[in-house]
Amino acid sequence: MVVRPDGKIWRHLIDEVQVSGLTPRELKEALTAAYGKFFKEPTVLLNAKEINSRKVGITGSVHKSGEYALNEEMHIVQLITKAGGLQEYADKKNIRLVRRHPDGRVETIIFDYNKLFEGKGVDHLPLLQPGDQVVVNER
């Protein structure tokens, strides 16, 4: 089922359940406890079909700025590709990856797109984390 914008789902018998912010294990425990009021030893099975809360953003000199789902491991060049690539006057040497850590600290990582073509492979590419923002300025 789809989680509503308020972070809740509705199920027969137990009505509304707050699910946003819960791990699958925590959600399973919450549903098992809720259904335990109506059934003896209920069995709850969960299978996440799609995770939409894990997103990254990209803005600036790309063809399709916006938020993109981070449902699997993705590095910065893959995000740029999803955004339609860099525009003609993009500052390829100073692409900024802005990351806010759980403690509130903000980290900025500078990525030089031109280094891709120096034969270094993709091992040096920054991997994205949920909430990351990529900013591509014009030169």
PDB file of N, CA and C in Angstrom, residues 3-49:
ATOM      1  N   VAL A   3       2.009   4.859   1.363  1.00  0.00           N
ATOM      2  CA  VAL A   3       1.982   5.654   2.588  1.00  0.00           C
ATOM      3  C   VAL A   3       1.496   7.055   2.224  1.00  0.00           C
ATOM      4  N   ARG A   4       0.513   7.547   2.955  1.00  0.00           N
ATOM      5  CA  ARG A   4      -0.054   8.872   2.686  1.00  0.00           C
ATOM      6  C   ARG A   4       0.971   9.967   2.992  1.00  0.00           C
ATOM      7  N   PRO A   5       0.741  11.175   2.498  1.00  0.00           N
ATOM      8  CA  PRO A   5       1.671  12.282   2.761  1.00  0.00           C
ATOM      9  C   PRO A   5       1.870  12.579   4.249  1.00  0.00           C
ATOM     10  N   ASP A   6       0.879  12.246   5.084  1.00  0.00           N
ATOM     11  CA  ASP A   6       1.027  12.475   6.527  1.00  0.00           C
ATOM     12  C   ASP A   6       1.796  11.359   7.218  1.00  0.00           C
ATOM     13  N   GLY A   7       2.283  10.366   6.441  1.00  0.00           N
ATOM     14  CA  GLY A   7       3.099   9.294   7.001  1.00  0.00           C
ATOM     15  C   GLY A   7       2.310   8.149   7.597  1.00  0.00           C
ATOM     16  N   LYS A   8       1.003   8.068   7.295  1.00  0.00           N
ATOM     17  CA  LYS A   8       0.163   7.033   7.884  1.00  0.00           C
ATOM     18  C   LYS A   8      -0.397   6.112   6.803  1.00  0.00           C
ATOM     19  N   ILE A   9      -0.805   4.931   7.257  1.00  0.00           N
ATOM     20  CA  ILE A   9      -1.567   4.003   6.427  1.00  0.00           C
ATOM     21  C   ILE A   9      -2.859   3.701   7.170  1.00  0.00           C
ATOM     22  N   TRP A  10      -3.837   3.147   6.469  1.00  0.00           N
ATOM     23  CA  TRP A  10      -5.075   2.725   7.094  1.00  0.00           C
ATOM     24  C   TRP A  10      -5.260   1.246   6.823  1.00  0.00           C
ATOM     25  N   ARG A  11      -5.573   0.504   7.873  1.00  0.00           N
ATOM     26  CA  ARG A  11      -5.815  -0.942   7.747  1.00  0.00           C
ATOM     27  C   ARG A  11      -7.123  -1.290   8.456  1.00  0.00           C
ATOM     28  N   HIS A  12      -7.785  -2.314   7.948  1.00  0.00           N
ATOM     29  CA  HIS A  12      -9.003  -2.798   8.597  1.00  0.00           C
ATOM     30  C   HIS A  12      -8.701  -3.163  10.041  1.00  0.00           C
ATOM     31  N   LEU A  13      -9.622  -2.943  10.889  1.00  0.00           N
ATOM     32  CA  LEU A  13      -9.588  -3.242  12.322  1.00  0.00           C
ATOM     33  C   LEU A  13      -8.721  -2.283  13.124  1.00  0.00           C
ATOM     34  N   ILE A  14      -7.528  -1.968  12.640  1.00  0.00           N
ATOM     35  CA  ILE A  14      -6.607  -1.172  13.464  1.00  0.00           C
ATOM     36  C   ILE A  14      -6.590   0.299  13.073  1.00  0.00           C
ATOM     37  N   ASP A  15      -7.349   0.676  12.040  1.00  0.00           N
ATOM     38  CA  ASP A  15      -7.475   2.062  11.584  1.00  0.00           C
ATOM     39  C   ASP A  15      -6.138   2.636  11.117  1.00  0.00           C
ATOM     40  N   GLU A  16      -5.826   3.862  11.545  1.00  0.00           N
ATOM     41  CA  GLU A  16      -4.611   4.539  11.072  1.00  0.00           C
ATOM     42  C   GLU A  16      -3.389   4.121  11.878  1.00  0.00           C
ATOM     43  N   VAL A  17      -2.282   3.964  11.159  1.00  0.00           N
ATOM     44  CA  VAL A  17      -1.015   3.604  11.792  1.00  0.00           C
ATOM     45  C   VAL A  17       0.061   4.535  11.232  1.00  0.00           C
ATOM     46  N   GLN A  18       0.795   5.180  12.127  1.00  0.00           N
ATOM     47  CA  GLN A  18       1.914   6.034  11.725  1.00  0.00           C
ATOM     48  C   GLN A  18       3.077   5.130  11.321  1.00  0.00           C
ATOM     49  N   VAL A  19       3.529   5.241  10.057  1.00  0.00           N
ATOM     50  CA  VAL A  19       4.580   4.351   9.577  1.00  0.00           C
ATOM     51  C   VAL A  19       5.842   5.083   9.140  1.00  0.00           C
ATOM     52  N   SER A  20       5.738   6.372   8.859  1.00  0.00           N
ATOM     53  CA  SER A  20       6.944   7.076   8.404  1.00  0.00           C
ATOM     54  C   SER A  20       7.980   7.104   9.516  1.00  0.00           C
ATOM     55  N   GLY A  21       9.218   6.911   9.126  1.00  0.00           N
ATOM     56  CA  GLY A  21      10.315   6.909  10.082  1.00  0.00           C
ATOM     57  C   GLY A  21      10.591   5.554  10.714  1.00  0.00           C
ATOM     58  N   LEU A  22       9.729   4.576  10.443  1.00  0.00           N
ATOM     59  CA  LEU A  22       9.935   3.244  11.003  1.00  0.00           C
ATOM     60  C   LEU A  22      10.736   2.378  10.044  1.00  0.00           C
ATOM     61  N   THR A  23      11.584   1.545  10.603  1.00  0.00           N
ATOM     62  CA  THR A  23      12.252   0.536   9.787  1.00  0.00           C
ATOM     63  C   THR A  23      11.229  -0.555   9.487  1.00  0.00           C
ATOM     64  N   PRO A  24      11.482  -1.399   8.492  1.00  0.00           N
ATOM     65  CA  PRO A  24      10.547  -2.503   8.246  1.00  0.00           C
ATOM     66  C   PRO A  24      10.323  -3.378   9.484  1.00  0.00           C
ATOM     67  N   ARG A  25      11.368  -3.620  10.237  1.00  0.00           N
ATOM     68  CA  ARG A  25      11.226  -4.435  11.453  1.00  0.00           C
ATOM     69  C   ARG A  25      10.329  -3.733  12.474  1.00  0.00           C
ATOM     70  N   GLU A  26      10.533  -2.428  12.665  1.00  0.00           N
ATOM     71  CA  GLU A  26       9.702  -1.683  13.618  1.00  0.00           C
ATOM     72  C   GLU A  26       8.240  -1.658  13.167  1.00  0.00           C
ATOM     73  N   LEU A  27       8.026  -1.504  11.858  1.00  0.00           N
ATOM     74  CA  LEU A  27       6.659  -1.512  11.342  1.00  0.00           C
ATOM     75  C   LEU A  27       6.007  -2.875  11.542  1.00  0.00           C
ATOM     76  N   LYS A  28       6.748  -3.926  11.285  1.00  0.00           N
ATOM     77  CA  LYS A  28       6.211  -5.276  11.486  1.00  0.00           C
ATOM     78  C   LYS A  28       5.816  -5.482  12.949  1.00  0.00           C
ATOM     79  N   GLU A  29       6.657  -5.024  13.871  1.00  0.00           N
ATOM     80  CA  GLU A  29       6.351  -5.159  15.299  1.00  0.00           C
ATOM     81  C   GLU A  29       5.115  -4.349  15.679  1.00  0.00           C
ATOM     82  N   ALA A  30       4.996  -3.138  15.125  1.00  0.00           N
ATOM     83  CA  ALA A  30       3.844  -2.292  15.436  1.00  0.00           C
ATOM     84  C   ALA A  30       2.553  -2.910  14.905  1.00  0.00           C
ATOM     85  N   LEU A  31       2.585  -3.427  13.680  1.00  0.00           N
ATOM     86  CA  LEU A  31       1.393  -4.053  13.112  1.00  0.00           C
ATOM     87  C   LEU A  31       1.039  -5.347  13.830  1.00  0.00           C
ATOM     88  N   THR A  32       2.044  -6.118  14.197  1.00  0.00           N
ATOM     89  CA  THR A  32       1.800  -7.358  14.930  1.00  0.00           C
ATOM     90  C   THR A  32       1.136  -7.050  16.272  1.00  0.00           C
ATOM     91  N   ALA A  33       1.632  -6.037  16.967  1.00  0.00           N
ATOM     92  CA  ALA A  33       1.038  -5.654  18.253  1.00  0.00           C
ATOM     93  C   ALA A  33      -0.400  -5.163  18.068  1.00  0.00           C
ATOM     94  N   ALA A  34      -0.631  -4.352  17.032  1.00  0.00           N
ATOM     95  CA  ALA A  34      -1.978  -3.824  16.793  1.00  0.00           C
ATOM     96  C   ALA A  34      -2.961  -4.943  16.452  1.00  0.00           C
ATOM     97  N   TYR A  35      -2.560  -5.862  15.579  1.00  0.00           N
ATOM     98  CA  TYR A  35      -3.432  -6.977  15.224  1.00  0.00           C
ATOM     99  C   TYR A  35      -3.538  -7.995  16.360  1.00  0.00           C
ATOM    100  N   GLY A  36      -2.571  -7.984  17.279  1.00  0.00           N
ATOM    101  CA  GLY A  36      -2.613  -8.888  18.430  1.00  0.00           C
ATOM    102  C   GLY A  36      -3.804  -8.637  19.334  1.00  0.00           C
ATOM    103  N   LYS A  37      -4.419  -7.469  19.228  1.00  0.00           N
ATOM    104  CA  LYS A  37      -5.626  -7.169  20.010  1.00  0.00           C
ATOM    105  C   LYS A  37      -6.847  -7.912  19.468  1.00  0.00           C
ATOM    106  N   PHE A  38      -6.746  -8.366  18.213  1.00  0.00           N
ATOM    107  CA  PHE A  38      -7.882  -9.013  17.564  1.00  0.00           C
ATOM    108  C   PHE A  38      -7.645 -10.491  17.238  1.00  0.00           C
ATOM    109  N   PHE A  39      -6.370 -10.860  17.096  1.00  0.00           N
ATOM    110  CA  PHE A  39      -6.036 -12.233  16.708  1.00  0.00           C
ATOM    111  C   PHE A  39      -4.973 -12.793  17.659  1.00  0.00           C
ATOM    112  N   LYS A  40      -5.045 -14.084  17.888  1.00  0.00           N
ATOM    113  CA  LYS A  40      -4.029 -14.738  18.696  1.00  0.00           C
ATOM    114  C   LYS A  40      -2.834 -15.037  17.796  1.00  0.00           C
ATOM    115  N   GLU A  41      -1.667 -14.552  18.147  1.00  0.00           N
ATOM    116  CA  GLU A  41      -0.423 -14.741  17.404  1.00  0.00           C
ATOM    117  C   GLU A  41      -0.545 -14.410  15.909  1.00  0.00           C
ATOM    118  N   PRO A  42      -0.852 -13.147  15.592  1.00  0.00           N
ATOM    119  CA  PRO A  42      -0.960 -12.773  14.174  1.00  0.00           C
ATOM    120  C   PRO A  42       0.408 -12.822  13.480  1.00  0.00           C
ATOM    121  N   THR A  43       0.385 -13.140  12.199  1.00  0.00           N
ATOM    122  CA  THR A  43       1.595 -13.152  11.388  1.00  0.00           C
ATOM    123  C   THR A  43       1.506 -11.994  10.406  1.00  0.00           C
ATOM    124  N   VAL A  44       2.490 -11.114  10.427  1.00  0.00           N
ATOM    125  CA  VAL A  44       2.518  -9.958   9.533  1.00  0.00           C
ATOM    126  C   VAL A  44       3.698 -10.122   8.586  1.00  0.00           C
ATOM    127  N   LEU A  45       3.414 -10.030   7.294  1.00  0.00           N
ATOM    128  CA  LEU A  45       4.457 -10.105   6.277  1.00  0.00           C
ATOM    129  C   LEU A  45       4.580  -8.753   5.593  1.00  0.00           C
ATOM    130  N   LEU A  46       5.794  -8.264   5.463  1.00  0.00           N
ATOM    131  CA  LEU A  46       6.046  -6.985   4.801  1.00  0.00           C
ATOM    132  C   LEU A  46       7.003  -7.189   3.650  1.00  0.00           C
ATOM    133  N   ASN A  47       6.745  -6.474   2.575  1.00  0.00           N
ATOM    134  CA  ASN A  47       7.648  -6.487   1.439  1.00  0.00           C
ATOM    135  C   ASN A  47       7.597  -5.103   0.811  1.00  0.00           C
ATOM    136  N   ALA A  48       8.672  -4.341   0.940  1.00  0.00           N
ATOM    137  CA  ALA A  48       8.700  -2.992   0.375  1.00  0.00           C
ATOM    138  C   ALA A  48       8.780  -3.088  -1.138  1.00  0.00           C
ATOM    139  N   LYS A  49       7.767  -2.558  -1.803  1.00  0.00           N
ATOM    140  CA  LYS A  49       7.725  -2.576  -3.265  1.00  0.00           C
ATOM    141  C   LYS A  49       8.507  -1.403  -3.838  1.00  0.00           C
TER     142      LYS A  49
END
